PDB file of C-alpha atoms in Angstrom:
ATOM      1  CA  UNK A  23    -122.611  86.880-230.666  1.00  0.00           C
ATOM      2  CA  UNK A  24    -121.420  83.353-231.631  1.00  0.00           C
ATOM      3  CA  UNK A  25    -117.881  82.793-231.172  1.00  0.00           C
ATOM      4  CA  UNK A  26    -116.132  81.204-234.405  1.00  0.00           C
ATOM      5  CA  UNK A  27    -112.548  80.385-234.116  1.00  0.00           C
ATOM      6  CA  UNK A  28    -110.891  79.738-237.539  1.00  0.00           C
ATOM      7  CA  UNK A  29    -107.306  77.902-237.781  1.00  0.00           C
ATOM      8  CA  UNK A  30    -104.595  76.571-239.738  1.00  0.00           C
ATOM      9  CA  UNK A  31    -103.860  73.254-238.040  1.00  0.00           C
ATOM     10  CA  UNK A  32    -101.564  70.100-238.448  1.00  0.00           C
ATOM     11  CA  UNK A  33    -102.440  66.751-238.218  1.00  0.00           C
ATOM     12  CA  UNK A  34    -100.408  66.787-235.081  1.00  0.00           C
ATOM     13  CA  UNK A  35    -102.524  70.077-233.737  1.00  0.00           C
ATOM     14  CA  UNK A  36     -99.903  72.336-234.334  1.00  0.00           C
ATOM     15  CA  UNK A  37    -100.993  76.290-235.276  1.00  0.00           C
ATOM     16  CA  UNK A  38     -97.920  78.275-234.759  1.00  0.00           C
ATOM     17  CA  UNK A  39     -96.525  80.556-237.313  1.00  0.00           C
ATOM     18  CA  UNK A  40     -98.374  78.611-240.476  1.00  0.00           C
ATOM     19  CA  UNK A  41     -98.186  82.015-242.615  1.00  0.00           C
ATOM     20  CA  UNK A  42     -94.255  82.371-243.017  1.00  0.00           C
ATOM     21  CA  UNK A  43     -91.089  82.037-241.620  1.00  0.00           C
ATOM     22  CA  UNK A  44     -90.740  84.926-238.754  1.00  0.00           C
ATOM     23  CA  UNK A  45     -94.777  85.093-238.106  1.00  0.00           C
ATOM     24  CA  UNK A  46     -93.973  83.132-235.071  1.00  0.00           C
ATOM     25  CA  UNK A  47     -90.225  81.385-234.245  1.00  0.00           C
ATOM     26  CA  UNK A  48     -91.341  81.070-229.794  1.00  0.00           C
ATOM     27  CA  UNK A  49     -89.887  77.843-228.758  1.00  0.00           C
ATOM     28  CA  UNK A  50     -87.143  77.769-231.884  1.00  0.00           C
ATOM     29  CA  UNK A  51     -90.167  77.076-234.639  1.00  0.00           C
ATOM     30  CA  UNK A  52     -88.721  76.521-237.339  1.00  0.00           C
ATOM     31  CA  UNK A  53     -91.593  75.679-239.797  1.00  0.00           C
ATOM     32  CA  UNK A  54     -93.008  78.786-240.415  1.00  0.00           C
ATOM     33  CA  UNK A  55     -95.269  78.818-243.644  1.00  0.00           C
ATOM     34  CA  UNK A  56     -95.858  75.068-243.144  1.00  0.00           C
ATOM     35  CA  UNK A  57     -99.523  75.918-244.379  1.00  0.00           C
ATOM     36  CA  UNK A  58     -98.180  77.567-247.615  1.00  0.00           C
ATOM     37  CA  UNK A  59     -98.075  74.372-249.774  1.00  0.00           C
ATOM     38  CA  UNK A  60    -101.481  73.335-249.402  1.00  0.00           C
ATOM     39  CA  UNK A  61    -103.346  76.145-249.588  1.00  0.00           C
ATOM     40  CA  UNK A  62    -106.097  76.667-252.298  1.00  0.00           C
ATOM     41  CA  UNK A  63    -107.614  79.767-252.906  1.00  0.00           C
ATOM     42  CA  UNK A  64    -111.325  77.789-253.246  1.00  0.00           C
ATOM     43  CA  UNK A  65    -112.145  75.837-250.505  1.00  0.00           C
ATOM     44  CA  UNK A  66    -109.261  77.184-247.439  1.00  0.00           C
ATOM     45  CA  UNK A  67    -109.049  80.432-248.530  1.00  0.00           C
ATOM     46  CA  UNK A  68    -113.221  79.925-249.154  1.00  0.00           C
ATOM     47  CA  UNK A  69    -113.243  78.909-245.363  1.00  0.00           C
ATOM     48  CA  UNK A  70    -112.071  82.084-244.526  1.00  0.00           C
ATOM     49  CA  UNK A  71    -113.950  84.123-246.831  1.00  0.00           C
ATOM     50  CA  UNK A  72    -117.070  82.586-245.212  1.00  0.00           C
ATOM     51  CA  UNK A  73    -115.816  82.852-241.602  1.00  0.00           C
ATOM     52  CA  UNK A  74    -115.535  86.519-242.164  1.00  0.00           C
ATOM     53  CA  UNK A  75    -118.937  87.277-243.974  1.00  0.00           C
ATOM     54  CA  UNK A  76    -120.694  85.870-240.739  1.00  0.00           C
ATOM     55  CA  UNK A  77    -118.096  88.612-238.797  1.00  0.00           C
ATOM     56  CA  UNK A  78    -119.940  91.551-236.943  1.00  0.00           C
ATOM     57  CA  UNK A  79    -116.366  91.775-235.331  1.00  0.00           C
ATOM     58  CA  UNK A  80    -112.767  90.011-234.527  1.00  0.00           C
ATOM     59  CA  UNK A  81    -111.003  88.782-231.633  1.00  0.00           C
ATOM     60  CA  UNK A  82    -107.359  88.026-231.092  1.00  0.00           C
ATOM     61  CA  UNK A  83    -104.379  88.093-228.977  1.00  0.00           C
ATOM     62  CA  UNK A  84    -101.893  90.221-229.236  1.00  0.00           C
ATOM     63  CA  UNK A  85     -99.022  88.836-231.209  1.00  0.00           C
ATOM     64  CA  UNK A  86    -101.549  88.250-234.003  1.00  0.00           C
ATOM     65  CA  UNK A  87    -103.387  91.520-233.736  1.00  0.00           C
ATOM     66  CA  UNK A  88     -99.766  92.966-234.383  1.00  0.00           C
ATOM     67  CA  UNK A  89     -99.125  90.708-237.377  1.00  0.00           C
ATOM     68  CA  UNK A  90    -102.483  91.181-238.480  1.00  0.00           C
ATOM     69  CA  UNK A  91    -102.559  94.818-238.285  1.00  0.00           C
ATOM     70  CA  UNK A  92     -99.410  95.133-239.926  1.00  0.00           C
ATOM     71  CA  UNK A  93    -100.273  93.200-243.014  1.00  0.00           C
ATOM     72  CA  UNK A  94    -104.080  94.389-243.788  1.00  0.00           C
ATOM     73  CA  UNK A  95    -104.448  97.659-243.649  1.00  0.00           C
ATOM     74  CA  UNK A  96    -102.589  98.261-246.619  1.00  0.00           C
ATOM     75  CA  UNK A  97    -104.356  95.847-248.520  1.00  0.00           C
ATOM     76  CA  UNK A  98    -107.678  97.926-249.557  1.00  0.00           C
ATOM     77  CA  UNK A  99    -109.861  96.866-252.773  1.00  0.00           C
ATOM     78  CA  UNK A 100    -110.548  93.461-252.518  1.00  0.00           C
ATOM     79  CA  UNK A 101    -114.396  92.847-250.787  1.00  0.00           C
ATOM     80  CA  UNK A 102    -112.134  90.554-247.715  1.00  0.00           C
ATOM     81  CA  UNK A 103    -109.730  93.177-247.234  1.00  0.00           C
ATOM     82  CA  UNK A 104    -111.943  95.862-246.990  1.00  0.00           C
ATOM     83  CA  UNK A 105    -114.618  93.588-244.970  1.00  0.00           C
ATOM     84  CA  UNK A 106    -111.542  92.719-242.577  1.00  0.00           C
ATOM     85  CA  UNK A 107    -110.633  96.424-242.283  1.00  0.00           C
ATOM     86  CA  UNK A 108    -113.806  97.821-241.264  1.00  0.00           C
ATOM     87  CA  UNK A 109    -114.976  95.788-238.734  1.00  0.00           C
ATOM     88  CA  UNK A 110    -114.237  95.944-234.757  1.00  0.00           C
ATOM     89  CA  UNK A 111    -111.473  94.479-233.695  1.00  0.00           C
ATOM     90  CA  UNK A 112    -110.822  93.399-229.871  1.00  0.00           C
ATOM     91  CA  UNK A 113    -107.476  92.570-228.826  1.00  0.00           C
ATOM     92  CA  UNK A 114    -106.654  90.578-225.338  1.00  0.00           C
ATOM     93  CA  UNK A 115    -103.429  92.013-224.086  1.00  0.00           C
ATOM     94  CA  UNK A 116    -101.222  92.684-220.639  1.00  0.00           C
ATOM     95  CA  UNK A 117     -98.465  94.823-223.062  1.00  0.00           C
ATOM     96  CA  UNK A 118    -100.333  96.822-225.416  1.00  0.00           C
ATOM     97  CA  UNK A 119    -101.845 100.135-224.350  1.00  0.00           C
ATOM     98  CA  UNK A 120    -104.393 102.458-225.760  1.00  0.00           C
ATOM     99  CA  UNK A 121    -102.067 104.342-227.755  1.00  0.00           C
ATOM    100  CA  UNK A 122    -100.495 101.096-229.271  1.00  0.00           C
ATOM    101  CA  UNK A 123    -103.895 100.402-230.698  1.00  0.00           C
ATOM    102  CA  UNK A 124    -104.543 101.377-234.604  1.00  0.00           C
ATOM    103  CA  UNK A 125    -106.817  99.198-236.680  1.00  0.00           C
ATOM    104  CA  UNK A 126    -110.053 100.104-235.225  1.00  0.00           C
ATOM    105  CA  UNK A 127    -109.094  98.275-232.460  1.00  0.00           C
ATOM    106  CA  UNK A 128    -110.162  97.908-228.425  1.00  0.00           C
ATOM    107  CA  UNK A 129    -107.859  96.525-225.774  1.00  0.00           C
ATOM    108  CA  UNK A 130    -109.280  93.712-223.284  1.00  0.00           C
ATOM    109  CA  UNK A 131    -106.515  93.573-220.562  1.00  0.00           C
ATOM    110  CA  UNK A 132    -105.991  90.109-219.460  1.00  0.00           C
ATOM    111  CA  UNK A 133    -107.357  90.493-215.706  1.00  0.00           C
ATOM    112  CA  UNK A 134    -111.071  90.645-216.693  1.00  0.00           C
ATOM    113  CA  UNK A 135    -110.920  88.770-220.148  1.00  0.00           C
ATOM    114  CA  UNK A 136    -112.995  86.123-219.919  1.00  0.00           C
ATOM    115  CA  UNK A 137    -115.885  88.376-218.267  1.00  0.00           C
ATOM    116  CA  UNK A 138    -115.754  91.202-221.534  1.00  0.00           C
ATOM    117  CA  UNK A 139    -115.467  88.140-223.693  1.00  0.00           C
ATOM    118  CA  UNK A 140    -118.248  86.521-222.347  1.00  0.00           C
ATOM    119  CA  UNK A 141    -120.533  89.878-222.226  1.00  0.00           C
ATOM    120  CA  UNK A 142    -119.573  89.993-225.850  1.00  0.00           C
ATOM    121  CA  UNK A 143    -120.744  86.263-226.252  1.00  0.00           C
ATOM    122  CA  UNK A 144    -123.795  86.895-224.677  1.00  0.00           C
ATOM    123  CA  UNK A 145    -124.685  90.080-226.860  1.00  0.00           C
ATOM    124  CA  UNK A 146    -126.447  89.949-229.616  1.00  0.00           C
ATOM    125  CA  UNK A 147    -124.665  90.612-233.336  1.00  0.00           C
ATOM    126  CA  UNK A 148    -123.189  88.664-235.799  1.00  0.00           C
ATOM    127  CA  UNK A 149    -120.025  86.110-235.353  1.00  0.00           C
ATOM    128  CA  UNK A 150    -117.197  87.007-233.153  1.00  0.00           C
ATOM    129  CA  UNK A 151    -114.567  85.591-235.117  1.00  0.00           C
ATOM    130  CA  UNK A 152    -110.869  84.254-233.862  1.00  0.00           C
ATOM    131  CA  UNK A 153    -108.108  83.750-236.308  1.00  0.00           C
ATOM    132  CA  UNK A 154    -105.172  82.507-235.108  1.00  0.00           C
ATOM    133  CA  UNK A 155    -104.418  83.704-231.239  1.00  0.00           C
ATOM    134  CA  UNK A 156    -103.461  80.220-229.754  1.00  0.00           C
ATOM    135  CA  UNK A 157    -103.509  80.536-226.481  1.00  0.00           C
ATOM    136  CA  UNK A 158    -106.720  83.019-226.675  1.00  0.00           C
ATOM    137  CA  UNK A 159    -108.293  80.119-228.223  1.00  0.00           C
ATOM    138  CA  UNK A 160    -107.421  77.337-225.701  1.00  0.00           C
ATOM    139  CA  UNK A 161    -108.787  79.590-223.348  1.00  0.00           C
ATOM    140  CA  UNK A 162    -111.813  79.937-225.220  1.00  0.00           C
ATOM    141  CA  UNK A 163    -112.306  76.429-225.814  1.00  0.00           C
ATOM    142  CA  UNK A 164    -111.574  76.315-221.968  1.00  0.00           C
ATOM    143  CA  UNK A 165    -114.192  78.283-220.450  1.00  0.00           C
ATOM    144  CA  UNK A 166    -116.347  76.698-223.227  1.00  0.00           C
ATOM    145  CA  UNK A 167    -117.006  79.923-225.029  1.00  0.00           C
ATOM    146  CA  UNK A 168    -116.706  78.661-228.432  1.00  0.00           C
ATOM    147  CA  UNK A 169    -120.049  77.957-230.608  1.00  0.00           C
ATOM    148  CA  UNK A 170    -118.074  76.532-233.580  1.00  0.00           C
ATOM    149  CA  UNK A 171    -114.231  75.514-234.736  1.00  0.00           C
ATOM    150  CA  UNK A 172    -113.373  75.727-238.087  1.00  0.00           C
ATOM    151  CA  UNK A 173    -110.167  73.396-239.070  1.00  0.00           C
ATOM    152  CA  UNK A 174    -108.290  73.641-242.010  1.00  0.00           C
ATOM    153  CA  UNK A 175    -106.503  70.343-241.313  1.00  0.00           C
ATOM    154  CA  UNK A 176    -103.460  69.724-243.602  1.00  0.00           C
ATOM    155  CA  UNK A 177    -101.494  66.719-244.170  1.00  0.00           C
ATOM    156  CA  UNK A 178     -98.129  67.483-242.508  1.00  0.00           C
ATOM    157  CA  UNK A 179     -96.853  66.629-239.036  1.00  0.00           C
ATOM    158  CA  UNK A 180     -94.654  69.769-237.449  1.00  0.00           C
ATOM    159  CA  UNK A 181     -93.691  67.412-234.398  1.00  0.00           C
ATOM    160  CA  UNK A 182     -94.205  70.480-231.767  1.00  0.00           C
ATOM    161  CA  UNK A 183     -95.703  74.439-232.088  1.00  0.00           C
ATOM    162  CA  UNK A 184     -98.666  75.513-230.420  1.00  0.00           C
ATOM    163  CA  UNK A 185    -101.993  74.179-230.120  1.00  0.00           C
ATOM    164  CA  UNK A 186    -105.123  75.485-229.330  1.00  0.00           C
ATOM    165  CA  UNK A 187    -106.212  72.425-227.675  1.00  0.00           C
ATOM    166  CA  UNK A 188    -106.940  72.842-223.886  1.00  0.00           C
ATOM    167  CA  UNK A 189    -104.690  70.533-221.480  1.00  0.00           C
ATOM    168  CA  UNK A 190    -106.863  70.534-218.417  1.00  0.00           C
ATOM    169  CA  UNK A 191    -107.582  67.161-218.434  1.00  0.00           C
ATOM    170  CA  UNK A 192    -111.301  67.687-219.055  1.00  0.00           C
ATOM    171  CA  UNK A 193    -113.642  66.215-221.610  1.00  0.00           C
ATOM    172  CA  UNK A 194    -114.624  68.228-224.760  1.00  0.00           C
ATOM    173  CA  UNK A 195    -117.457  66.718-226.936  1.00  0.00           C
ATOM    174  CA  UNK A 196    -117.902  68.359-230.648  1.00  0.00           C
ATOM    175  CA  UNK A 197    -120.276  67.504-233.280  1.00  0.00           C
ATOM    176  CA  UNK A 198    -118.960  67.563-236.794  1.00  0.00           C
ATOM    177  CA  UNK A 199    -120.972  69.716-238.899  1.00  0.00           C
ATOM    178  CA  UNK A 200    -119.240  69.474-242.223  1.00  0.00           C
ATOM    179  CA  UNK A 201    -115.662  68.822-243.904  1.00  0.00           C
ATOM    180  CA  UNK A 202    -114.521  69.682-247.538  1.00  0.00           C
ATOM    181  CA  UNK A 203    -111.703  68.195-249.050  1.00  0.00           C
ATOM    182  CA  UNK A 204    -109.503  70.220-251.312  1.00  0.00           C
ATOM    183  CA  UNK A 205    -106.833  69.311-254.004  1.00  0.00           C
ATOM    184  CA  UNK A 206    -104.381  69.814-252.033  1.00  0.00           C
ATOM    185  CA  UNK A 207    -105.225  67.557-248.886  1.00  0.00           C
ATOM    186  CA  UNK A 208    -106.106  69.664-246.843  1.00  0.00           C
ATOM    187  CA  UNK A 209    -109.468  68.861-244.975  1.00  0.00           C
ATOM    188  CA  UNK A 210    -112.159  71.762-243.893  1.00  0.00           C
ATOM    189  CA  UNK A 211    -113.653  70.709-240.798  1.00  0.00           C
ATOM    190  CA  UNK A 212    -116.697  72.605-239.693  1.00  0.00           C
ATOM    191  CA  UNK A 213    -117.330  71.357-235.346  1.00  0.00           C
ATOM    192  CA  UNK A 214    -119.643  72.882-233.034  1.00  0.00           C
ATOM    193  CA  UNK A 215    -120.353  71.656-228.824  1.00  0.00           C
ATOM    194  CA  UNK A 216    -122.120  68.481-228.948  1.00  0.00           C
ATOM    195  CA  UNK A 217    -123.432  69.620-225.667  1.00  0.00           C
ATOM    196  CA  UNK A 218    -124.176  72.739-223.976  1.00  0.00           C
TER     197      UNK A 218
END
């Protein structure tokens, strides 16, 4: 399975909290729903649609699994929804357990992550897809498990939050594939590995 991750994302690289005000307040946030203003239901909410039509299955970690599964269940009849609530879910967690789990969902505890995530990588299927999940997806991009990164890039600097973007000093080379430009500003950048 190819590993997609698909983010909101600042021009300074922040990620945290960009769907509303408590999503995410770690570190005293205080810009939750930053991404809000610039979203366009054609070409970011398009990047999404897309992102999940390739999706044999999603990933995350656990304080987005619990937003996530909070909000979409409940939202049935609309060909994403539905698409969203039917698929597997895998969440990577040290807090949940097996009876926390609703949403069609299958823990991955932390110790042994990277191996089931890798397994999963190597089987075949459709796109293992990451939404959100920050520090899942710095590890990701890490252990260079990631076969393409999807950026919607909008034009507002947060000045701290989370990033995605591994600090271990080492060199990451990505190809762009594509960007779209919407209305609003906000760029759609399509990057895979440059080198494998």
């Amino acid at each position: 399975m190819r590993i997609v991750i698909i983010e909101f994302i600042s021009l300074d690289g922040v990620v945290q909290a960009p769907g509303g005000p408590q999503e995410d307040t770690d570190g005293g946030f205080a810009h939750g729903g930053w991404s809000n203003q610039f979203f366009d239901p054609e070409i970011a909410g398009g990047a999404f649609d897309s992102a999940l039509n390739g999706a044999e299955a999603l990933l995350f970690g656990r304080r987005t699994w619990q937003v996530m599964a909070q909000a979409w269940p409940e939202r049935a009849g609309d060909p994403f929804a539905d698409h969203m609530n039917a698929i597997p879910k895998h969440v990577v967690s040290g807090t949940l357990s097996e009876s926390d789990l609703t949403w069609n969902t299958t823990l991955i505890p932390p110790a042994g992550a990277v191996a089931r995530i890798r397994e999963l990588h190597d089987a075949d299927g459709g796109d293992l897809v990451v939404m959100g999940s920050p520090t899942l997806a710095r590890t990701l991009l890490h252990e260079g498990l990631v076969d393409e990164l999807r950026l919607i890039v909008s034009p507002v600097l947060l000045g701290g939050g989370k990033s995605i973007f591994p600090t271990d000093g080492a060199k990451h080379v990505l190809e762009l594939v594509s960007t779209v430009t919407s209305p609003t500003g906000v760029n759609v950048c399509t990057y895979r590995p440059a080198e494998r």
